PDB file of C-alpha atoms and ligand atoms in Angstrom:
ATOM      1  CA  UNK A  22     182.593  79.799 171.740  1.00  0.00           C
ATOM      2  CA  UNK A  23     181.158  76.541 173.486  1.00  0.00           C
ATOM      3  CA  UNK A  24     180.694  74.055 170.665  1.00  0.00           C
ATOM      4  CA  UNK A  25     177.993  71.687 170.323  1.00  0.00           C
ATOM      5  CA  UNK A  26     178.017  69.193 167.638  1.00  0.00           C
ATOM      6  CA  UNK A  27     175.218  70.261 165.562  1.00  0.00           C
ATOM      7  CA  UNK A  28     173.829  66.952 163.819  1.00  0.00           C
ATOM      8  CA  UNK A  29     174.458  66.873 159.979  1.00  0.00           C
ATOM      9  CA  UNK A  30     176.537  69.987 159.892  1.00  0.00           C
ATOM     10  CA  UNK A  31     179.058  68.902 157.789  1.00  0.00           C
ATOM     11  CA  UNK A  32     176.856  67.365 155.028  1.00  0.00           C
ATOM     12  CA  UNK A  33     174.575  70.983 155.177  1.00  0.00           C
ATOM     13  CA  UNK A  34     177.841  72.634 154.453  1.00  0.00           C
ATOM     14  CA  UNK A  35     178.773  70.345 151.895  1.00  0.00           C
ATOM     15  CA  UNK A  36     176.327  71.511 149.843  1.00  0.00           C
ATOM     16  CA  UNK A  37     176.011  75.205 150.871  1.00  0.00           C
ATOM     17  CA  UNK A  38     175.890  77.191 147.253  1.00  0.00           C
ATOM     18  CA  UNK A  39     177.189  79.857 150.068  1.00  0.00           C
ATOM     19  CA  UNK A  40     180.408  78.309 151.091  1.00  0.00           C
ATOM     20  CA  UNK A  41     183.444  77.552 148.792  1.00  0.00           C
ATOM     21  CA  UNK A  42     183.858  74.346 149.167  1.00  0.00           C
ATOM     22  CA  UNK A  43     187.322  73.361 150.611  1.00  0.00           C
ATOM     23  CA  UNK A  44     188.606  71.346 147.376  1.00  0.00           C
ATOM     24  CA  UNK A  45     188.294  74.845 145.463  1.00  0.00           C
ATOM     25  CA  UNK A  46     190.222  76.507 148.170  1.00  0.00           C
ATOM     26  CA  UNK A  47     193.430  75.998 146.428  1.00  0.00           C
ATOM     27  CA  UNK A  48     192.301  77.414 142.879  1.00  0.00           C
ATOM     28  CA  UNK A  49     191.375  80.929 145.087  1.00  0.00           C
ATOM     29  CA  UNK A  50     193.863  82.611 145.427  1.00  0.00           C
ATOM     30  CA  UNK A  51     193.736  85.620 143.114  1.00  0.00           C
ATOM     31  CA  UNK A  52     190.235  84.731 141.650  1.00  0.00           C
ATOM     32  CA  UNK A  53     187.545  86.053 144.210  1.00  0.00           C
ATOM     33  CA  UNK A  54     186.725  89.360 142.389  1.00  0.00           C
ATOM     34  CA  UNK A  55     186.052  86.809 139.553  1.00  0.00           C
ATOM     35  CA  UNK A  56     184.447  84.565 141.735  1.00  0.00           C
ATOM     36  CA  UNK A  57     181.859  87.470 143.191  1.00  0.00           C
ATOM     37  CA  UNK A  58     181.559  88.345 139.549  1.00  0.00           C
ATOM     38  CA  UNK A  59     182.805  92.677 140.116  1.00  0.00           C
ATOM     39  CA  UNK A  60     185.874  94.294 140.832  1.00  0.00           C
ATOM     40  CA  UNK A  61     184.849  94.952 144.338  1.00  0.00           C
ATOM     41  CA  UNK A  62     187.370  95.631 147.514  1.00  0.00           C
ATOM     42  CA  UNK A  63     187.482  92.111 149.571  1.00  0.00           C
ATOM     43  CA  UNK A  64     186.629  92.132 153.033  1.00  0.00           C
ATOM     44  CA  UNK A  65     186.904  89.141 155.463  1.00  0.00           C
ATOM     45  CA  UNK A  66     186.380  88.586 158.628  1.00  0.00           C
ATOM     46  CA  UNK A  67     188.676  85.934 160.627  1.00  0.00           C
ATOM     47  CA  UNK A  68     186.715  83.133 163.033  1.00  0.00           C
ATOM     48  CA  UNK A  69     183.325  84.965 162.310  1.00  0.00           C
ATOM     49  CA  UNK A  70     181.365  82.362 165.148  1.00  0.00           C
ATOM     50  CA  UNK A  71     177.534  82.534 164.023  1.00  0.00           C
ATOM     51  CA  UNK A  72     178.055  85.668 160.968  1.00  0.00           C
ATOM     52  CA  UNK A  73     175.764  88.505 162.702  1.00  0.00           C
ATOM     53  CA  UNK A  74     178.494  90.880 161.556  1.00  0.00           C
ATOM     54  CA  UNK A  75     179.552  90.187 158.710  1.00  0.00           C
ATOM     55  CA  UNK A  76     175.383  89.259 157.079  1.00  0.00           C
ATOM     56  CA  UNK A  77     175.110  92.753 158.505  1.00  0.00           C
ATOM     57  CA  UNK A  78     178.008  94.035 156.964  1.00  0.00           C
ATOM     58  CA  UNK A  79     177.413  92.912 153.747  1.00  0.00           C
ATOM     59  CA  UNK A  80     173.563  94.230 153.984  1.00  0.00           C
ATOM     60  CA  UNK A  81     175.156  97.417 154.683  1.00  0.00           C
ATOM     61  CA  UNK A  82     177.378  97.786 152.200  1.00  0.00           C
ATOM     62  CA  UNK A  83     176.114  96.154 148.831  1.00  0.00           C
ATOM     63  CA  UNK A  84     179.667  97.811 146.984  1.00  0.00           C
ATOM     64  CA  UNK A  85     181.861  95.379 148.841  1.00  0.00           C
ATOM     65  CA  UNK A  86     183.079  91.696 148.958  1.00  0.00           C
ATOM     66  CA  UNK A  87     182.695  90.081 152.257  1.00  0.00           C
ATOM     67  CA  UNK A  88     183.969  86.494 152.941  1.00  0.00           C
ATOM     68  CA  UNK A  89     183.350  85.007 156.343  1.00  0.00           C
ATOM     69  CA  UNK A  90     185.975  82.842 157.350  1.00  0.00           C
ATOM     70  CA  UNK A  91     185.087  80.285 160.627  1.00  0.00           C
ATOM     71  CA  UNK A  92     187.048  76.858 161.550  1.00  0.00           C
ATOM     72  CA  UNK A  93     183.986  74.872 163.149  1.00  0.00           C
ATOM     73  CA  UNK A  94     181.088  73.533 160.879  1.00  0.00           C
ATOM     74  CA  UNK A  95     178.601  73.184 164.016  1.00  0.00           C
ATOM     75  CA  UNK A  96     179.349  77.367 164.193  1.00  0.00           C
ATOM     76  CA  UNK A  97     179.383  78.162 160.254  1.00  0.00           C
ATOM     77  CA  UNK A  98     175.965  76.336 159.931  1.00  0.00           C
ATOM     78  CA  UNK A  99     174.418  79.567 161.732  1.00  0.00           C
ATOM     79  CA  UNK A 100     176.041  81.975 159.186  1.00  0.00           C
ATOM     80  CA  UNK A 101     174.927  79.441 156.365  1.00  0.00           C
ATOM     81  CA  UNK A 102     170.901  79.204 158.255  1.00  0.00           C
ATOM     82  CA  UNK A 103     171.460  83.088 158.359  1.00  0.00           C
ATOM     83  CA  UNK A 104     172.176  83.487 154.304  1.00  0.00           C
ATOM     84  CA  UNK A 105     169.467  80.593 153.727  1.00  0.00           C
ATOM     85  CA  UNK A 106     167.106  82.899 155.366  1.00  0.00           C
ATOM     86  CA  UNK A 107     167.972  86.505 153.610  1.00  0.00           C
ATOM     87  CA  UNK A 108     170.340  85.532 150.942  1.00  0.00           C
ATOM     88  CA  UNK A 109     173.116  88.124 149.728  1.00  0.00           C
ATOM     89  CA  UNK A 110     175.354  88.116 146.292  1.00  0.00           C
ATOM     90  CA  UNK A 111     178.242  89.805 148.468  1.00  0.00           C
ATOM     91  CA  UNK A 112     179.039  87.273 151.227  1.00  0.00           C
ATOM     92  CA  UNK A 113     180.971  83.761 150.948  1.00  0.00           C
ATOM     93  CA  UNK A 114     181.861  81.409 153.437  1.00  0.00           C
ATOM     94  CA  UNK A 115     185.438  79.753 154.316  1.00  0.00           C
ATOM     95  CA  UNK A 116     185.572  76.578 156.490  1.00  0.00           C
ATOM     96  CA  UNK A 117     188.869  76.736 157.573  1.00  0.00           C
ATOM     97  CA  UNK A 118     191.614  76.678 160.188  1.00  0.00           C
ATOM     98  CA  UNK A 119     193.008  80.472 159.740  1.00  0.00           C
ATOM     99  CA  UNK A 120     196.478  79.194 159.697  1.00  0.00           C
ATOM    100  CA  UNK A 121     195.992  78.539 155.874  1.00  0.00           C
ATOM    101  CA  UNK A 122     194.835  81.416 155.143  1.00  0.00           C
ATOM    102  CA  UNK A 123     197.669  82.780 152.989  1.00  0.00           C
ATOM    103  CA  UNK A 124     196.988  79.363 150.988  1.00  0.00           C
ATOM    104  CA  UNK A 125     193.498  80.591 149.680  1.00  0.00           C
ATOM    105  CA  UNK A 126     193.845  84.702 149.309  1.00  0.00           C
ATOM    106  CA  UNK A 127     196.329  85.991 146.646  1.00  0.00           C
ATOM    107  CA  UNK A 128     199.190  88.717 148.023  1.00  0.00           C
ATOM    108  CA  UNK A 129     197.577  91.989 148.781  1.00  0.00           C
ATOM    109  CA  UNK A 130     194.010  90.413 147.311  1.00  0.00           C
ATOM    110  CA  UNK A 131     192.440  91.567 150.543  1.00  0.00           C
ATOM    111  CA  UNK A 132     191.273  95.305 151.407  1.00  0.00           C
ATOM    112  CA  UNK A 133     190.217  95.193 155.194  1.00  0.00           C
ATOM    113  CA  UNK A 134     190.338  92.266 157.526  1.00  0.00           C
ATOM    114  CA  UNK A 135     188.160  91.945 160.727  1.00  0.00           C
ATOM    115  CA  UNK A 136     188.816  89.984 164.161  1.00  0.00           C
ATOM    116  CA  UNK A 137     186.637  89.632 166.540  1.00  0.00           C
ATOM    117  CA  UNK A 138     186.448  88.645 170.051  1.00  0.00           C
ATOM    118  CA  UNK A 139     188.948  86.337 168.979  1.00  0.00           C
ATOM    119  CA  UNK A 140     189.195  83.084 171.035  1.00  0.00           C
ATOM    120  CA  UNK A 141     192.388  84.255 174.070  1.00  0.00           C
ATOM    121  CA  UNK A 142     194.523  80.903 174.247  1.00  0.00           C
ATOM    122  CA  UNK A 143     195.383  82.491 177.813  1.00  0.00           C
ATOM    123  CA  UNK A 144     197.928  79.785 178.318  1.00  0.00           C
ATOM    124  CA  UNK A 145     201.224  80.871 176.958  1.00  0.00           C
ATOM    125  CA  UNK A 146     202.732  77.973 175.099  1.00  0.00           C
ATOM    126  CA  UNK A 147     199.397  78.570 172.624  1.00  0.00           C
ATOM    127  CA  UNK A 148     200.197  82.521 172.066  1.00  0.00           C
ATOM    128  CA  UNK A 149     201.229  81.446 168.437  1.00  0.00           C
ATOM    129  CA  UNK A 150     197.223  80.371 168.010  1.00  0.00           C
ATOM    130  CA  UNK A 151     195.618  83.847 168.803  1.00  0.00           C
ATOM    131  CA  UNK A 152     194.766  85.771 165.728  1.00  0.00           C
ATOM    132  CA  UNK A 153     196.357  89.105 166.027  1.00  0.00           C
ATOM    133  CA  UNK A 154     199.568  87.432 167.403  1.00  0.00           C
ATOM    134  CA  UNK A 155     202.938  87.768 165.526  1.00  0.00           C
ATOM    135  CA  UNK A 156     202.801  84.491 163.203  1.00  0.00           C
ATOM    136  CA  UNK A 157     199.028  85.300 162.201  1.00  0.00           C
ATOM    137  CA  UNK A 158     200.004  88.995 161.402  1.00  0.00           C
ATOM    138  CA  UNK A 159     202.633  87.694 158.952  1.00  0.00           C
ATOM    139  CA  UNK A 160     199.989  85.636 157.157  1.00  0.00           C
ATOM    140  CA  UNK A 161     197.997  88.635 157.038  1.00  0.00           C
ATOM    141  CA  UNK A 162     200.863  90.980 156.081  1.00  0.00           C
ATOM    142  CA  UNK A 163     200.813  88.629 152.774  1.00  0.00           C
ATOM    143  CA  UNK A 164     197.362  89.097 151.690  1.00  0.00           C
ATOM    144  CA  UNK A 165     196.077  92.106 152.941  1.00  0.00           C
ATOM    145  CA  UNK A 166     196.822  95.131 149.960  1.00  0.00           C
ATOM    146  CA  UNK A 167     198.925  98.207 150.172  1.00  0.00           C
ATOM    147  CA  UNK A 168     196.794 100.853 151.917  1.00  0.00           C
ATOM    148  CA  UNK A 169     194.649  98.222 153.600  1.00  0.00           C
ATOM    149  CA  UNK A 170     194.006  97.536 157.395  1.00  0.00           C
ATOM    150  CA  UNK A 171     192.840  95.259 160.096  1.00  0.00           C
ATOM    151  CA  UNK A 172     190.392  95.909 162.642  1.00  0.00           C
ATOM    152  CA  UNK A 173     190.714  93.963 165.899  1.00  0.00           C
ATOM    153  CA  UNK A 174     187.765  93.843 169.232  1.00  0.00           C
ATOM    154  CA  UNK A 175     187.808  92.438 172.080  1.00  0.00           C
ATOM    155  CA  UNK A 176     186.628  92.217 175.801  1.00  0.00           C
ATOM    156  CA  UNK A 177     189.525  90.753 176.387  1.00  0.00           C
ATOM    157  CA  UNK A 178     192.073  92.879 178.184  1.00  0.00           C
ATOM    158  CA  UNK A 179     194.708  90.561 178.521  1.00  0.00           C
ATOM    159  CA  UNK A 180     194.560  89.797 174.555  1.00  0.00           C
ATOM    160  CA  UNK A 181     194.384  93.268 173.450  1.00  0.00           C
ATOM    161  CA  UNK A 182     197.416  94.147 175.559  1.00  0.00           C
ATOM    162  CA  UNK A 183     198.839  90.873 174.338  1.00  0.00           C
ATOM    163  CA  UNK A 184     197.922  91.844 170.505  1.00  0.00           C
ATOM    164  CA  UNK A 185     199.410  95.688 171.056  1.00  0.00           C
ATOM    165  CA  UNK A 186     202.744  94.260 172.017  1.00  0.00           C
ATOM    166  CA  UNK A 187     202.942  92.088 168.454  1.00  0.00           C
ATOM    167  CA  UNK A 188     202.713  95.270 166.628  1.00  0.00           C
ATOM    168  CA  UNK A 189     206.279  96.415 166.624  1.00  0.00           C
ATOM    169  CA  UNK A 190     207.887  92.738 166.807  1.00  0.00           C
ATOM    170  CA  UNK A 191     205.228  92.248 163.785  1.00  0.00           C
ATOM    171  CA  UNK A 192     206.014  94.851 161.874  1.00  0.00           C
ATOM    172  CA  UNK A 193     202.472  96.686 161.940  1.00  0.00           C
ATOM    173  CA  UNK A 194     201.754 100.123 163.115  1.00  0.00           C
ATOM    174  CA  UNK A 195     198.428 101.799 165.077  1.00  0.00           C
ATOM    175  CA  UNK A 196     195.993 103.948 163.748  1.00  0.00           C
ATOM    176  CA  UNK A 197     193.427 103.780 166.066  1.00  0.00           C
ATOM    177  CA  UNK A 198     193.652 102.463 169.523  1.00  0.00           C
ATOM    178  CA  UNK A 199     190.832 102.924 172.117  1.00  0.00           C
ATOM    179  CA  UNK A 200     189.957 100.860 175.321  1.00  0.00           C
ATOM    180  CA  UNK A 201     186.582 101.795 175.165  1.00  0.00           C
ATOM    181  CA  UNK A 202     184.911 101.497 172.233  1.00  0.00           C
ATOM    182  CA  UNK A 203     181.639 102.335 173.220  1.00  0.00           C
ATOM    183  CA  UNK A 204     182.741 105.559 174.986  1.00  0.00           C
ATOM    184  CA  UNK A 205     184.119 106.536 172.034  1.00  0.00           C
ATOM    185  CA  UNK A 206     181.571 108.621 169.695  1.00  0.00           C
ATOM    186  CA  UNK A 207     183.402 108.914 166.498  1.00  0.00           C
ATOM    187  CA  UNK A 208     184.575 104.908 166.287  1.00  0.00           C
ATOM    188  CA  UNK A 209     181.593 103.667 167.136  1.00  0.00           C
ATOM    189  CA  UNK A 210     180.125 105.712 163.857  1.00  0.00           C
ATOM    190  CA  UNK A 211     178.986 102.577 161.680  1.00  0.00           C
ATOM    191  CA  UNK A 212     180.244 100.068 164.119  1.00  0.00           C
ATOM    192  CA  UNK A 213     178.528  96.618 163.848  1.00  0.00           C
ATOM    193  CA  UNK A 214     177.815  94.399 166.840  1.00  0.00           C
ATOM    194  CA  UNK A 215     179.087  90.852 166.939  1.00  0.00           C
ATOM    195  CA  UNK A 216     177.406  87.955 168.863  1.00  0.00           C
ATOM    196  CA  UNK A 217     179.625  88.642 171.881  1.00  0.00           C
ATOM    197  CA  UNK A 218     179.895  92.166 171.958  1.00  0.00           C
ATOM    198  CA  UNK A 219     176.189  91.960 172.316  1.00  0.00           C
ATOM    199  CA  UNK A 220     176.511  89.722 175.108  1.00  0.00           C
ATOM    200  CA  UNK A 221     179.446  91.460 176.744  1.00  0.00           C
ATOM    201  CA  UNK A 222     179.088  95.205 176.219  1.00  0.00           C
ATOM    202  CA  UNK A 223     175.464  94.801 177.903  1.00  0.00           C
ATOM    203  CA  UNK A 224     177.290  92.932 181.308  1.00  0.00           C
ATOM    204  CA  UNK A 225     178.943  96.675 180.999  1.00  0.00           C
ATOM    205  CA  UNK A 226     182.904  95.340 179.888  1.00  0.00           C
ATOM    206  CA  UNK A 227     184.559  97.724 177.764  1.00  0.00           C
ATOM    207  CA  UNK A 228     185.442  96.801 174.466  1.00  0.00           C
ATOM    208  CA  UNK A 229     189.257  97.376 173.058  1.00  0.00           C
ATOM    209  CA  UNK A 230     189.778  98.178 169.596  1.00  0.00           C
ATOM    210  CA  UNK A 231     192.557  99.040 167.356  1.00  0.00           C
ATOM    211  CA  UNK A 232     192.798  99.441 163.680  1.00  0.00           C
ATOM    212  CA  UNK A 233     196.438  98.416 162.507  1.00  0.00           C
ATOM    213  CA  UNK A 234     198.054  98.602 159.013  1.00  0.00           C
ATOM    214  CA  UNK A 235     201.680  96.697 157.717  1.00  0.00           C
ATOM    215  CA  UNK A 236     204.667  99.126 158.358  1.00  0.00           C
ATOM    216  CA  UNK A 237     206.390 100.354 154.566  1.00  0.00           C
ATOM    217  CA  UNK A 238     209.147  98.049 155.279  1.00  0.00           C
ATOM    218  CA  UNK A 239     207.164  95.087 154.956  1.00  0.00           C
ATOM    219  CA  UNK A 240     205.825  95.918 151.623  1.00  0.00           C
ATOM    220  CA  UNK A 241     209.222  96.244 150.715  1.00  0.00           C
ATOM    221  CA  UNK A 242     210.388  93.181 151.383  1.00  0.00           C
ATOM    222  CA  UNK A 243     207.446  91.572 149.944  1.00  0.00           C
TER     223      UNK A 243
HETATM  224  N1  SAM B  16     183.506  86.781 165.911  1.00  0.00           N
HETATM  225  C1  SAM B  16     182.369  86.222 166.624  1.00  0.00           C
HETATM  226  C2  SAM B  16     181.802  87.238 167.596  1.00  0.00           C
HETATM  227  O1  SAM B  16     182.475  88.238 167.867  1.00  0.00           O
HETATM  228  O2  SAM B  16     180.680  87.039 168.066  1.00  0.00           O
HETATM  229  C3  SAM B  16     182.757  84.907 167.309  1.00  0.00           C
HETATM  230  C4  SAM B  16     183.759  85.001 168.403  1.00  0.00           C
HETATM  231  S1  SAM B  16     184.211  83.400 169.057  1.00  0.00           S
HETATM  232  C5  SAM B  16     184.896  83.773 170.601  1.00  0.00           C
HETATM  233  C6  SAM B  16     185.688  83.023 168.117  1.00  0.00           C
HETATM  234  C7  SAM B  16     185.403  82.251 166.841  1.00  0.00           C
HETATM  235  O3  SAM B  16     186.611  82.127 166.106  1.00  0.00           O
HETATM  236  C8  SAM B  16     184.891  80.838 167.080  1.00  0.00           C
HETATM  237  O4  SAM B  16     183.734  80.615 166.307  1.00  0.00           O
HETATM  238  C9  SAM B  16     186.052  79.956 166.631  1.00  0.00           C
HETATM  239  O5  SAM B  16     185.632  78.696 166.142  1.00  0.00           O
HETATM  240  C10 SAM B  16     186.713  80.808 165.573  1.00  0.00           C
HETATM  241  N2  SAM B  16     188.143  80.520 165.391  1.00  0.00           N
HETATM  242  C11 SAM B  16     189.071  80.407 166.364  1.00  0.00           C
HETATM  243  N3  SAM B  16     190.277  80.119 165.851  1.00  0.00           N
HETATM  244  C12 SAM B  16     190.115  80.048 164.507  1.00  0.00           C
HETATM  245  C13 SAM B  16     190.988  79.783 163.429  1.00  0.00           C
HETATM  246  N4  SAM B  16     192.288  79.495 163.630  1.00  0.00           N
HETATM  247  N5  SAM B  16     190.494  79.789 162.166  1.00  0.00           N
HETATM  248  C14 SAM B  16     189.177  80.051 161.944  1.00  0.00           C
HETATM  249  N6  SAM B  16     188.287  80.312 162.944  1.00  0.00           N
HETATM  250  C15 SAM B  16     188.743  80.314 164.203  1.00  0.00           C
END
């Protein structure tokens, strides 16, 4: 995502009632049902850019917890303009570098977690910094519950090959893996659009996708 600094960003944020500020962060961690005030499943999505998916998602689908996680304020001020603009009890926002992320979600408090169009660090020395490499799966292997699962798209073939090939070093097994998404009738039921799959699907690239889960062993050694 090309960045801009967006002027007064950081103060906007600041005082977002929408976004958890970063010196609660710590006191998170097995509190956000109590924090969304229900017993609703959690749902996040991971470097969420501008929040057209997940302020969808969470119009969609009242009955779940959605917290949009995104490392840039001059990005999260779009999700926060978004909520200023049509409001929603169901959505929070992280600032935060994902690397951290097993610091502010308690083990297995998380039901489904979403990547998408994930920056590609093509140079290998910075594999460790994509999202659905090895190192990030174990941080998500932490939080994410028993029974729950990650969904991963991308235009980016060289990622999603990249991201198939963690699964077995990782730990994590396939339940869905298709190479083009929008070929593919039944996946696509109830599939939201992100920013750049807008952009990208309508230059005709295919979109990967997988849905992924922890293997058994991992839960056991948890
Ligand atoms: N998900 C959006 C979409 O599909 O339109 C945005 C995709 S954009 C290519 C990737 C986003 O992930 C950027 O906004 C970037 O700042 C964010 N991001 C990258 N690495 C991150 C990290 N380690 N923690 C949190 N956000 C991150």
């Amino acid at each position: 995502m090309r960045l801009r600094n967006v002027t007064g960003s950081r103060e906007v944020i600041a005082e977002s009632p929408y976004v958890v500020q970063e010196e609660l962060a710590p006191r998170c961690p097995g509190r956000w049902r109590e924090m969304f005030g229900n017993g609703n499943s959690i749902h996040i999505e991971i470097g969420m850019g501008k929040g057209k998916f997940i302020h969808t998602m969470a119009k969609e689908h009242t009955d779940i917890n959605y917290v949009g996680i995104e490392k840039y304020s001059s990005v999260l001020i779009r999700a926060v303009r978004k909520m200023e603009a049509e409001a929603l009890p169901n959505l929070k926002f992280l600032r935060m570098d994902a690397e951290d992320i097993a610091k502010v979600f308690g083990a297995g408090e998380v039901d489904r977690i979403y990547l998408n169009f994930s920056d590609p660090w093509p140079k290998d020395r910075h594999a460790r910094r994509r999202l659905p490499s090895r190192e990030f799966l174990a941080r998500y292997g932490v939080i994410l519950k028993q029974g729950g699962r990650l969904e991963f798209k991308t235009d980016n073939r060289a990622l999603f090959d990249f991201a198939l090939d963690e699964l077995g070093p990782a730990g994590w097994e396939a339940e869905e893996v298709t190479y083009d998404l929008h070929g593919d009738p039944r996946l696509m039921e109830g599939n939201v659009m992100t920013e750049y799959e807008e952009k990208f699907s309508s230059r005709g690239a295919p979109i990967c996708k997988y849905i992924i889960h922890p293997g058994s062993e991992m839960y056991e050694n948890r």
